[in-house]
Amino acid sequence: MYAKLHKIRNVMLSFFALILLIVLPTMASAEELESHLDDALNVRSDKVWTITFNKPIDPASANSDSIYVLNSSGEKKNGAITVSSNRKSVLVAPPLQGYTNAETYTLHMTRDIKDEKGESLSSYTYKKFTIGSSASGTYDIVSILSNGTTNLVKSYAKFEEAVTNLKADQAIQYNGAFIKIPSGLVVTKGTASSVLTNIYSDKQLTKAVTYVPANTELLYIDSTDTYVEVNVADKNLYIKHENSNLLPWNAVKGRSYYSVSNGQLVHSIYSPNTGSYASYQVGNAPNFMSSGQTYFSVDGAHFTNATGQEVGTSYPYFQYLSARSKTNYSAAEIDAYIMSMLQKLESDYPSIPMYQQAAQKSKLIGLGSYLKQVEATYHINALHILALAQHESAYGLSDRAQQYNNLFGLYVTDNNPLAKNFITVEQNINELINAFLNKNYLPPNAGYANGSVFGNKAIGLNVRYASDPYWGAKAAGHMYRIDQTMGGKDSATPYKIGITTTSGLNVRTGPGTNYAVAYKYSNAGMPVTILDDNLPASDWIKVISDSTSYDEVYIHRSYVQMLPVK
């Protein structure tokens, strides 16, 4: 031991030493070409490594080239590299989806790490660690400090004991990870088998109703040692702990929000993985919102201010307009819009290769007539199809659109990016309609039926069609901008939008119980686009049919709640 310490003392005279906290001992001597620190077993999948130096380092030298984690295939798999404010510590975060169970990784620290004088680490250092689920631990009650860190209060062998002794402002950790917090957010993470997080309607986690990708922000409601309860699009549902990173409010560094810009509602989505925001335009801003203010919403309809106070409710019109509706625009007008948009992309982004010669190469060119034919034949709004194509294929300019005529990402999933080829874009559109929309999504009792609107993760196509929880809002945003660019015909005289309030609801062919049942809504909360709510039979309203067998159908007024739409 003395000899080893003597070597290190000599190294520190001309270089600087390194200590990896908790597990890693002091670094070996400079005479060794490579320093192999002891292996670690049963490491948690969300392990954050802390490296501490005996003097400040040059922050620029601590990066993904000098400190990194490799898997057994030699691929870099760590998350962010963060230098502490005193520049004596470096945190190596896990990848967003966590390390893979039973996989062996190697943490590498190269000689590229330098101190403030530019002197390098004495040796190349590495440490192997294996992820395992067998690591045992205690249920630790902790107090949460204002900076998001914690102090241990007391440990218990069982979760139930910890809960019994838990105070309202405290949290419970297991193996260093939160499993119960007073309040805050949950950020989803993938597993070794899938990048997706299944969302369940039951606490037993047996009835999956939808899914979201890793890095999705959800509002925390409650949790036990077996499940996490979260708010998904204004519904309380459940996910597994293995898919959850619980963040008390004090530990939240950023959060998705809504704001107003030039009268438009803008949604800015925060990425916990990168610490950055990406924004898109939803539609018209509600009247209760003001420029310069920040608003929050779990479903894009019910809004609170920064203090959590409710400020109003407003549903974006095109997000809840039935796909069975008809646009007021002609084929020629649609073609003119497509060409003008492509020319604008060319002009606005001349240095981006994708947009160069957009008006000559886009797969959307000349689709107006076919989209109107689809609308008449298959009862799907031409602008719904166009908006979806714009969103999924970058205006017909994406690689999948250009190479495979795939405008909608058909058969491309988060876990299996299949390169499905279509002979023509018309064949691709037919596949979307016949194999997806009119087969599984839009008919009222289809396998994935949740309403014939873009919607969100609780209503409409977005529930099962796409993992992105904001896919419906983004697609609707395209439809809104299409309409605005073309003159606003479709929003000039908008339909009223409603939502059903009971399960097992009979939808009839006429305004009375003496008329035949056209179909039945098994679940409550189905969106309806209203054609007439001022009928002679005043107890009934006429709505656009979700079934292609009818143009319009009737629902008793008492079972429909009108939605405030903007």
Coordinates of C-alpha atoms in Angstrom, one line a residue:
M1 CA 0.0 0.0 0.0
Y2 CA 2.8 2.4 0.9
A3 CA 4.5 1.8 -2.4
K4 CA 1.4 2.6 -4.3
L5 CA 0.7 5.8 -2.4
H6 CA 4.4 6.8 -2.8
K7 CA 4.0 6.4 -6.6
I8 CA 0.9 8.5 -6.7
R9 CA 2.5 11.3 -4.6
N10 CA 5.3 11.5 -7.2
V11 CA 2.7 11.6 -10.0
M12 CA 0.9 14.6 -8.4
L13 CA 4.1 16.6 -8.5
S14 CA 3.9 16.9 -12.3
F15 CA 0.4 15.8 -13.2
F16 CA -2.8 15.5 -11.2
A17 CA -4.5 12.6 -9.6
L18 CA -8.0 11.3 -10.1
I19 CA -10.5 9.6 -7.8
L20 CA -13.7 8.0 -9.0
L21 CA -16.1 8.4 -6.1
I22 CA -18.0 5.5 -4.4
V23 CA -16.4 2.7 -6.4
L24 CA -13.2 3.8 -8.0
P25 CA -10.0 4.1 -5.9
T26 CA -7.1 6.4 -6.5
M27 CA -5.6 6.2 -10.0
A28 CA -2.5 4.1 -10.6
S29 CA 0.9 5.5 -11.3
A30 CA 2.2 7.3 -14.4
E31 CA 4.7 4.4 -15.1
E32 CA 1.8 2.2 -16.1
L33 CA 0.6 2.6 -19.7
E34 CA -2.9 1.6 -18.7
S35 CA -4.7 1.7 -15.4
H36 CA -7.5 -1.0 -15.0
L37 CA -9.7 -0.2 -12.0
D38 CA -11.6 -2.9 -10.3
D39 CA -14.7 -4.3 -12.1
A40 CA -18.1 -3.5 -10.7
L41 CA -21.1 -5.9 -10.7
N42 CA -24.9 -5.4 -10.3
V43 CA -24.7 -1.8 -11.2
R44 CA -28.0 0.0 -11.6
S45 CA -29.2 0.8 -15.2
D46 CA -29.5 4.5 -14.3
K47 CA -26.0 4.8 -12.7
V48 CA -24.4 8.2 -12.8
W49 CA -20.6 8.0 -12.4
T50 CA -18.9 10.8 -10.4
I51 CA -15.2 11.5 -11.2
T52 CA -13.4 13.8 -8.7
F53 CA -10.0 15.4 -9.3
N54 CA -7.6 16.8 -6.7
K55 CA -7.4 20.1 -8.6
P56 CA -9.6 22.0 -11.1
I57 CA -9.6 20.8 -14.6
D58 CA -10.0 22.5 -17.9
P59 CA -13.8 22.1 -18.6
A60 CA -13.3 22.0 -22.3
S61 CA -11.1 18.9 -22.0
A62 CA -13.9 16.9 -20.3
N63 CA -16.0 15.8 -23.2
S64 CA -17.3 12.8 -25.1
D65 CA -13.8 12.2 -26.6
S66 CA -11.9 12.2 -23.3
I67 CA -14.6 10.5 -21.0
Y68 CA -17.0 8.0 -22.4
V69 CA -18.7 4.6 -21.9
L70 CA -18.5 1.8 -24.4
N71 CA -20.7 -1.2 -24.6
S72 CA -19.5 -4.7 -25.5
S73 CA -19.8 -3.8 -29.2
G74 CA -17.6 -0.8 -28.9
E75 CA -20.5 1.8 -29.2
K76 CA -20.6 4.9 -27.0
K77 CA -23.5 4.6 -24.7
N78 CA -23.2 7.2 -22.0
G79 CA -25.4 10.3 -21.6
A80 CA -24.3 13.9 -20.9
I81 CA -20.8 14.8 -19.5
T82 CA -21.2 17.6 -16.9
V83 CA -18.4 19.5 -15.1
S84 CA -19.1 20.8 -11.6
S85 CA -19.0 24.5 -10.8
N86 CA -15.7 24.1 -8.9
R87 CA -14.3 22.1 -11.9
K88 CA -13.1 19.3 -9.6
S89 CA -15.8 16.8 -10.5
V90 CA -17.3 15.4 -13.7
L91 CA -20.6 13.6 -13.8
V92 CA -21.1 10.9 -16.5
A93 CA -24.8 10.4 -17.0
P94 CA -26.3 7.1 -18.3
P95 CA -27.9 7.0 -21.8
L96 CA -31.5 8.3 -21.9
Q97 CA -33.0 4.7 -22.0
G98 CA -30.6 3.5 -19.3
Y99 CA -27.9 0.9 -19.5
T100 CA -29.0 -2.5 -20.7
N101 CA -29.5 -5.2 -18.0
A102 CA -26.8 -7.9 -18.0
E103 CA -24.6 -5.9 -20.4
T104 CA -21.0 -5.2 -19.6
Y105 CA -19.7 -1.7 -20.2
T106 CA -16.4 0.1 -19.9
L107 CA -15.9 3.6 -18.5
H108 CA -12.9 5.2 -20.3
M109 CA -10.9 8.2 -19.1
T110 CA -8.2 9.3 -21.6
R111 CA -5.1 11.4 -21.1
D112 CA -6.9 14.2 -23.0
I113 CA -8.3 15.4 -19.7
K114 CA -6.1 18.4 -18.7
D115 CA -5.7 20.7 -15.7
E116 CA -5.9 24.5 -15.9
K117 CA -2.2 24.6 -17.0
G118 CA -2.8 22.1 -19.8
E119 CA -1.1 19.2 -18.1
S120 CA -2.7 15.8 -19.0
L121 CA -3.8 12.9 -16.8
S122 CA -1.0 10.6 -15.9
S123 CA -2.4 7.5 -17.6
Y124 CA -5.3 6.1 -19.7
T125 CA -7.8 4.7 -17.1
Y126 CA -10.7 2.4 -17.6
K127 CA -13.2 0.5 -15.5
K128 CA -15.6 -2.3 -16.5
F129 CA -19.0 -2.5 -14.9
T130 CA -21.9 -4.9 -15.5
I131 CA -25.6 -3.9 -15.2
G132 CA -27.7 -6.3 -13.0
S133 CA -31.1 -6.4 -11.5
S134 CA -29.9 -8.3 -8.4
A135 CA -28.5 -5.3 -6.6
S136 CA -30.2 -5.2 -3.2
G137 CA -30.9 -2.0 -1.3
T138 CA -33.1 -0.2 1.2
Y139 CA -36.0 2.1 0.9
D140 CA -34.6 5.4 1.9
I141 CA -36.7 8.3 3.1
V142 CA -34.9 11.5 1.9
S143 CA -35.5 15.2 2.2
I144 CA -35.3 17.2 -1.0
L145 CA -33.1 20.3 -1.0
S146 CA -33.8 23.4 -3.0
N147 CA -31.1 22.4 -5.6
G148 CA -32.7 19.0 -6.2
T149 CA -30.2 17.0 -4.2
T150 CA -31.3 14.9 -1.2
N151 CA -30.4 14.2 2.4
L152 CA -31.0 10.8 4.0
V153 CA -33.5 10.8 6.8
K154 CA -33.9 7.0 7.5
S155 CA -33.8 3.7 5.7
Y156 CA -36.3 0.8 5.8
A157 CA -36.2 -2.8 4.6
K158 CA -39.7 -2.6 3.2
F159 CA -41.5 -0.1 1.0
E160 CA -44.6 -0.2 3.2
E161 CA -42.6 0.8 6.3
A162 CA -41.1 3.7 4.4
V163 CA -44.5 4.9 3.3
T164 CA -45.9 4.7 6.8
N165 CA -43.2 7.0 8.1
L166 CA -43.0 9.3 5.0
K167 CA -43.8 13.0 5.5
A168 CA -45.7 15.0 2.9
D169 CA -42.5 16.9 1.7
Q170 CA -40.2 13.9 1.6
A171 CA -39.5 11.2 -1.0
I172 CA -38.5 7.6 -1.1
Q173 CA -35.4 6.3 -3.0
Y174 CA -34.3 2.8 -3.8
N175 CA -30.7 2.2 -4.8
G176 CA -30.3 5.9 -5.2
A177 CA -33.3 6.4 -7.6
F178 CA -36.6 8.1 -6.7
I179 CA -39.6 5.7 -6.6
K180 CA -42.0 8.0 -4.7
I181 CA -41.9 11.8 -4.7
P182 CA -44.3 14.5 -3.3
S183 CA -44.9 16.0 -6.8
G184 CA -43.1 16.7 -10.0
L185 CA -42.6 15.2 -13.4
V186 CA -41.8 11.8 -14.9
V187 CA -39.5 11.4 -17.9
T188 CA -39.9 8.1 -19.7
K189 CA -37.0 5.9 -20.6
G190 CA -36.7 2.8 -22.8
T191 CA -35.4 -0.6 -21.9
A192 CA -33.2 -3.2 -23.6
S193 CA -36.2 -4.6 -25.4
S194 CA -37.9 -1.4 -26.5
V195 CA -37.5 2.3 -26.8
L196 CA -41.2 2.7 -26.1
T197 CA -43.0 3.1 -22.8
N198 CA -46.3 1.3 -22.5
I199 CA -49.1 3.1 -20.7
Y200 CA -51.7 1.1 -18.8
S201 CA -55.2 1.7 -17.6
D202 CA -54.8 -0.6 -14.6
K203 CA -52.4 -0.6 -11.6
Q204 CA -51.6 -4.2 -12.3
L205 CA -50.0 -3.1 -15.6
T206 CA -51.8 -5.6 -17.7
K207 CA -54.0 -3.4 -20.0
A208 CA -51.9 -1.3 -22.3
V209 CA -53.9 1.5 -23.9
T210 CA -51.2 3.6 -25.5
Y211 CA -47.5 4.3 -25.6
V212 CA -44.9 7.0 -25.8
P213 CA -41.2 7.2 -26.7
A214 CA -38.3 7.7 -24.4
N215 CA -37.7 11.2 -23.1
T216 CA -41.4 12.0 -22.9
E217 CA -42.5 14.4 -20.1
L218 CA -45.5 13.3 -18.0
L219 CA -47.0 14.8 -14.9
Y220 CA -46.4 12.7 -11.8
I221 CA -49.5 11.8 -9.8
D222 CA -48.5 9.0 -7.4
S223 CA -46.5 5.8 -7.2
T224 CA -45.9 2.6 -5.2
D225 CA -43.0 0.2 -5.5
T226 CA -44.8 -1.6 -8.4
Y227 CA -46.2 1.3 -10.6
V228 CA -46.0 5.0 -11.3
E229 CA -49.3 6.9 -11.8
V230 CA -49.0 9.7 -14.4
N231 CA -51.3 12.1 -16.1
V232 CA -51.4 11.4 -19.9
A233 CA -53.5 13.9 -21.9
D234 CA -55.7 14.7 -18.8
K235 CA -56.2 11.0 -17.9
N236 CA -54.6 9.3 -14.9
L237 CA -52.8 6.1 -16.1
Y238 CA -49.9 3.9 -15.1
I239 CA -46.4 3.0 -16.2
K240 CA -43.6 0.7 -15.0
H241 CA -40.8 1.9 -12.8
E242 CA -38.3 0.6 -15.3
N243 CA -39.6 3.2 -17.8
S244 CA -39.7 6.0 -15.3
N245 CA -37.3 8.7 -14.1
L246 CA -39.0 10.6 -11.3
L247 CA -38.1 14.3 -11.0
P248 CA -39.2 16.3 -7.9
W249 CA -40.0 19.9 -8.9
N250 CA -36.7 21.1 -7.3
A251 CA -34.8 18.7 -9.7
V252 CA -36.7 19.8 -12.8
K253 CA -34.3 21.8 -15.1
G254 CA -36.8 22.5 -17.9
R255 CA -40.4 21.8 -18.8
S256 CA -42.5 22.0 -21.9
Y257 CA -44.7 25.0 -22.1
Y258 CA -47.2 27.0 -24.3
S259 CA -46.9 30.6 -25.3
V260 CA -48.5 33.2 -27.7
S261 CA -46.6 34.6 -30.7
N262 CA -48.4 37.0 -33.1
G263 CA -51.7 35.7 -32.0
Q264 CA -50.7 32.0 -32.6
L265 CA -50.5 29.3 -30.0
V266 CA -46.9 27.9 -29.8
H267 CA -45.9 24.7 -28.0
S268 CA -42.2 24.5 -26.9
I269 CA -41.2 20.9 -26.0
Y270 CA -38.3 20.5 -23.6
S271 CA -35.9 17.6 -24.1
P272 CA -34.4 16.4 -20.8
N273 CA -31.8 14.5 -22.7
T274 CA -30.3 17.5 -24.5
G275 CA -31.6 20.3 -22.3
S276 CA -33.0 22.1 -25.4
Y277 CA -36.4 23.2 -26.7
A278 CA -38.1 22.5 -30.1
S279 CA -41.3 24.5 -31.0
Y280 CA -44.2 24.2 -33.4
Q281 CA -47.3 26.3 -34.1
V282 CA -50.6 24.6 -33.0
G283 CA -53.2 27.1 -34.2
N284 CA -54.9 30.3 -33.0
A285 CA -54.1 31.3 -29.5
P286 CA -57.1 31.3 -27.0
N287 CA -58.4 34.7 -26.0
F288 CA -57.5 34.1 -22.3
M289 CA -53.8 33.9 -23.2
S290 CA -51.4 36.9 -23.3
S291 CA -48.1 37.4 -25.1
G292 CA -45.0 37.1 -22.9
Q293 CA -46.7 34.7 -20.5
T294 CA -45.9 31.0 -20.1
Y295 CA -48.6 28.4 -19.8
F296 CA -48.7 24.6 -19.1
S297 CA -51.1 21.9 -20.2
V298 CA -51.2 18.1 -20.0
D299 CA -53.5 17.8 -23.0
G300 CA -53.1 20.9 -25.1
A301 CA -56.6 22.1 -24.1
H302 CA -56.7 22.8 -20.3
F303 CA -54.2 25.4 -19.4
T304 CA -52.6 26.7 -16.2
N305 CA -50.2 29.5 -15.6
A306 CA -46.7 29.3 -14.0
T307 CA -48.2 29.1 -10.5
G308 CA -50.5 26.2 -11.4
Q309 CA -53.7 28.3 -11.5
E310 CA -56.2 27.3 -14.1
V311 CA -56.6 30.0 -16.7
G312 CA -58.9 28.5 -19.4
T313 CA -59.8 25.7 -21.7
S314 CA -59.6 25.7 -25.5
Y315 CA -59.4 22.9 -28.0
P316 CA -57.4 23.5 -31.3
Y317 CA -60.0 23.3 -34.0
F318 CA -58.2 21.2 -36.6
Q319 CA -56.9 18.8 -33.9
Y320 CA -60.6 17.8 -33.2
L321 CA -62.2 18.2 -36.6
S322 CA -63.4 14.9 -38.0
A323 CA -61.3 13.3 -40.7
R324 CA -64.7 12.5 -42.4
S325 CA -65.3 16.2 -43.0
K326 CA -64.8 17.8 -46.4
T327 CA -62.5 20.7 -47.3
N328 CA -63.8 23.7 -49.2
Y329 CA -60.7 23.8 -51.4
S330 CA -60.5 22.5 -55.0
A331 CA -57.8 20.3 -56.5
A332 CA -56.4 23.3 -58.3
E333 CA -56.2 25.3 -55.1
I334 CA -54.4 22.5 -53.3
D335 CA -51.9 22.1 -56.2
A336 CA -51.3 25.8 -56.2
Y337 CA -50.7 25.7 -52.4
I338 CA -48.3 22.8 -52.6
M339 CA -46.2 24.6 -55.3
S340 CA -46.1 27.9 -53.4
M341 CA -45.0 26.1 -50.2
L342 CA -42.2 24.2 -52.0
Q343 CA -41.0 27.4 -53.6
K344 CA -41.0 29.1 -50.2
L345 CA -38.9 26.3 -48.7
E346 CA -36.4 26.7 -51.6
S347 CA -36.2 30.4 -51.0
D348 CA -36.1 30.3 -47.2
Y349 CA -33.6 27.5 -46.8
P350 CA -31.2 27.7 -49.8
S351 CA -28.3 26.0 -48.0
I352 CA -30.2 23.0 -46.8
P353 CA -29.8 20.1 -49.4
M354 CA -33.3 18.7 -48.6
Y355 CA -35.0 21.9 -49.7
Q356 CA -32.9 22.6 -52.8
Q357 CA -35.0 22.2 -56.0
A358 CA -38.0 21.3 -53.7
A359 CA -40.5 22.5 -56.4
Q360 CA -39.1 20.0 -58.9
K361 CA -38.6 16.9 -56.7
S362 CA -41.2 16.8 -54.0
K363 CA -43.5 13.8 -54.0
L364 CA -46.5 16.1 -53.2
I365 CA -46.5 17.9 -56.6
G366 CA -49.7 17.4 -58.5
L367 CA -51.5 15.5 -55.8
G368 CA -54.5 17.8 -55.6
S369 CA -56.8 15.8 -57.9
Y370 CA -56.0 12.5 -56.3
L371 CA -56.6 13.9 -52.8
K372 CA -60.0 15.2 -53.8
Q373 CA -60.8 11.9 -55.3
V374 CA -59.8 10.2 -52.0
E375 CA -62.1 12.6 -50.2
A376 CA -65.1 11.8 -52.4
T377 CA -64.5 8.0 -52.6
Y378 CA -63.1 7.1 -49.1
H379 CA -64.7 9.9 -47.0
I380 CA -61.4 11.3 -45.7
N381 CA -60.7 15.0 -45.8
A382 CA -58.1 15.9 -48.5
L383 CA -56.4 18.3 -46.2
H384 CA -56.1 15.7 -43.4
I385 CA -54.1 13.5 -45.9
L386 CA -52.0 16.4 -47.1
A387 CA -51.3 17.7 -43.5
L388 CA -50.2 14.1 -42.5
A389 CA -48.0 13.8 -45.6
Q390 CA -46.4 17.2 -44.9
H391 CA -45.7 16.2 -41.3
E392 CA -44.4 12.7 -41.9
S393 CA -42.4 13.3 -45.1
A394 CA -41.1 16.9 -44.7
Y395 CA -43.3 18.1 -47.6
G396 CA -42.5 15.1 -49.7
L397 CA -38.8 15.7 -49.5
S398 CA -37.7 13.1 -46.9
D399 CA -35.5 10.2 -47.8
R400 CA -38.4 7.7 -47.4
A401 CA -40.6 9.8 -49.6
Q402 CA -38.0 10.3 -52.3
Q403 CA -36.6 6.7 -52.3
Y404 CA -39.7 4.7 -51.4
N405 CA -42.7 6.9 -52.2
N406 CA -43.6 6.5 -48.5
L407 CA -45.2 9.8 -47.5
F408 CA -46.6 8.6 -44.1
G409 CA -43.9 6.5 -42.5
L410 CA -46.1 3.4 -43.1
Y411 CA -44.6 0.3 -41.4
V412 CA -41.8 2.4 -39.9
T413 CA -41.9 2.0 -36.1
D414 CA -39.7 3.1 -33.3
N415 CA -38.2 -0.4 -32.9
N416 CA -38.3 -1.4 -36.5
P417 CA -37.6 1.3 -39.2
L418 CA -38.7 -0.9 -42.2
A419 CA -37.9 0.6 -45.6
K420 CA -41.2 -0.2 -47.2
N421 CA -41.3 0.6 -50.9
F422 CA -44.3 1.8 -52.9
I423 CA -44.4 2.0 -56.7
T424 CA -46.2 5.3 -56.6
V425 CA -47.4 7.8 -54.0
E426 CA -51.0 7.1 -55.0
Q427 CA -50.4 3.4 -54.0
N428 CA -48.9 4.7 -50.7
I429 CA -52.0 6.8 -50.1
N430 CA -54.3 3.9 -50.9
E431 CA -52.3 1.8 -48.4
L432 CA -52.8 4.5 -45.7
I433 CA -56.5 4.5 -46.3
N434 CA -57.3 0.8 -46.8
A435 CA -54.8 -0.8 -44.5
F436 CA -54.8 1.8 -41.7
L437 CA -57.3 4.6 -41.5
N438 CA -60.5 3.0 -42.9
K439 CA -59.6 -0.4 -41.5
N440 CA -58.3 0.1 -38.0
Y441 CA -58.7 3.7 -36.9
L442 CA -61.7 5.7 -38.3
P443 CA -64.6 3.2 -38.2
P444 CA -66.5 3.6 -34.9
N445 CA -65.8 0.0 -33.7
A446 CA -62.4 -0.7 -35.4
G447 CA -59.6 -2.2 -33.4
Y448 CA -57.8 1.1 -32.8
A449 CA -60.9 3.4 -32.8
N450 CA -60.6 6.3 -30.5
G451 CA -62.3 8.9 -32.6
S452 CA -61.8 10.1 -36.2
V453 CA -59.7 13.1 -35.3
F454 CA -55.9 13.8 -35.0
G455 CA -56.4 14.1 -31.3
N456 CA -53.8 13.4 -28.6
K457 CA -52.8 10.4 -26.4
A458 CA -56.3 10.1 -24.9
I459 CA -58.5 10.9 -28.0
G460 CA -58.3 10.2 -31.7
L461 CA -55.7 8.7 -34.0
N462 CA -52.8 9.8 -31.8
V463 CA -53.7 7.2 -29.2
R464 CA -52.5 4.2 -31.3
Y465 CA -51.2 5.6 -34.6
A466 CA -48.0 7.4 -33.4
S467 CA -45.8 7.2 -30.3
D468 CA -45.1 10.9 -30.3
P469 CA -47.6 12.3 -27.7
Y470 CA -47.8 15.6 -29.8
W471 CA -48.2 13.9 -33.2
G472 CA -51.9 14.9 -33.4
A473 CA -51.2 18.5 -32.5
K474 CA -48.3 18.8 -34.9
A475 CA -50.3 17.3 -37.8
A476 CA -53.3 19.6 -37.0
G477 CA -50.8 22.5 -36.9
H478 CA -50.0 21.7 -40.5
M479 CA -53.6 21.6 -41.5
Y480 CA -54.2 24.9 -39.7
R481 CA -51.3 26.5 -41.7
I482 CA -52.5 25.0 -44.9
D483 CA -55.9 26.6 -44.4
Q484 CA -54.4 30.0 -43.4
T485 CA -52.1 30.1 -46.4
M486 CA -55.0 29.2 -48.7
G487 CA -57.3 31.9 -47.4
G488 CA -59.0 30.4 -44.3
K489 CA -62.0 29.0 -46.1
D490 CA -62.2 25.9 -43.8
S491 CA -62.0 27.9 -40.6
A492 CA -64.1 30.9 -41.7
T493 CA -67.4 29.0 -40.8
P494 CA -66.1 26.3 -38.4
Y495 CA -68.1 23.3 -37.3
K496 CA -69.1 23.0 -33.6
I497 CA -67.1 20.2 -31.9
G498 CA -68.5 18.0 -29.1
I499 CA -67.5 15.0 -27.1
T500 CA -69.7 12.1 -25.9
T501 CA -70.2 11.7 -22.2
T502 CA -71.4 8.1 -21.7
S503 CA -70.3 4.6 -22.7
G504 CA -72.5 2.3 -24.8
L505 CA -74.0 5.2 -26.7
N506 CA -76.4 4.4 -29.5
V507 CA -75.8 6.6 -32.6
R508 CA -78.9 6.6 -34.8
T509 CA -79.8 7.1 -38.5
G510 CA -82.4 9.7 -37.5
P511 CA -83.4 12.1 -34.7
G512 CA -85.3 9.7 -32.5
T513 CA -85.2 6.3 -30.7
N514 CA -87.5 5.0 -33.4
Y515 CA -84.7 5.2 -35.9
A516 CA -82.3 2.3 -36.4
V517 CA -78.9 2.2 -34.6
A518 CA -76.2 3.1 -37.1
Y519 CA -73.4 2.1 -34.7
K520 CA -72.5 2.3 -31.0
Y521 CA -69.8 4.1 -29.2
S522 CA -68.5 1.6 -26.7
N523 CA -66.5 4.2 -24.7
A524 CA -67.2 7.7 -23.5
G525 CA -65.1 10.6 -24.6
M526 CA -65.6 10.2 -28.4
P527 CA -65.2 13.4 -30.4
V528 CA -68.0 14.4 -32.8
T529 CA -68.2 17.1 -35.5
I530 CA -71.6 18.7 -35.4
L531 CA -73.5 19.4 -38.6
D532 CA -76.7 20.8 -37.0
D533 CA -77.7 21.3 -33.3
N534 CA -80.9 23.3 -34.1
L535 CA -83.1 20.5 -35.4
P536 CA -86.9 20.5 -35.1
A537 CA -86.4 17.5 -32.9
S538 CA -84.6 19.7 -30.4
D539 CA -83.4 16.8 -28.2
W540 CA -81.2 15.6 -31.0
I541 CA -78.1 16.8 -32.9
K542 CA -76.8 15.8 -36.3
V543 CA -73.1 14.9 -36.6
I544 CA -70.7 13.7 -39.2
S545 CA -70.7 9.9 -39.3
D546 CA -67.5 8.0 -38.4
S547 CA -68.8 5.1 -40.6
T548 CA -68.6 5.4 -44.4
S549 CA -72.1 3.8 -44.5
Y550 CA -73.7 7.1 -43.6
D551 CA -73.0 10.8 -44.3
E552 CA -74.6 12.0 -41.1
V553 CA -76.0 10.4 -38.0
Y554 CA -77.8 11.5 -34.9
I555 CA -77.1 11.6 -31.1
H556 CA -79.3 12.6 -28.2
R557 CA -78.2 16.1 -27.1
S558 CA -77.9 15.0 -23.4
Y559 CA -75.0 12.8 -24.2
V560 CA -72.8 15.4 -26.0
Q561 CA -70.8 18.1 -24.3
M562 CA -69.9 21.1 -26.5
L563 CA -66.2 21.9 -26.5
P564 CA -64.7 25.4 -26.5
V565 CA -62.8 25.5 -29.8
K566 CA -60.3 28.0 -31.2

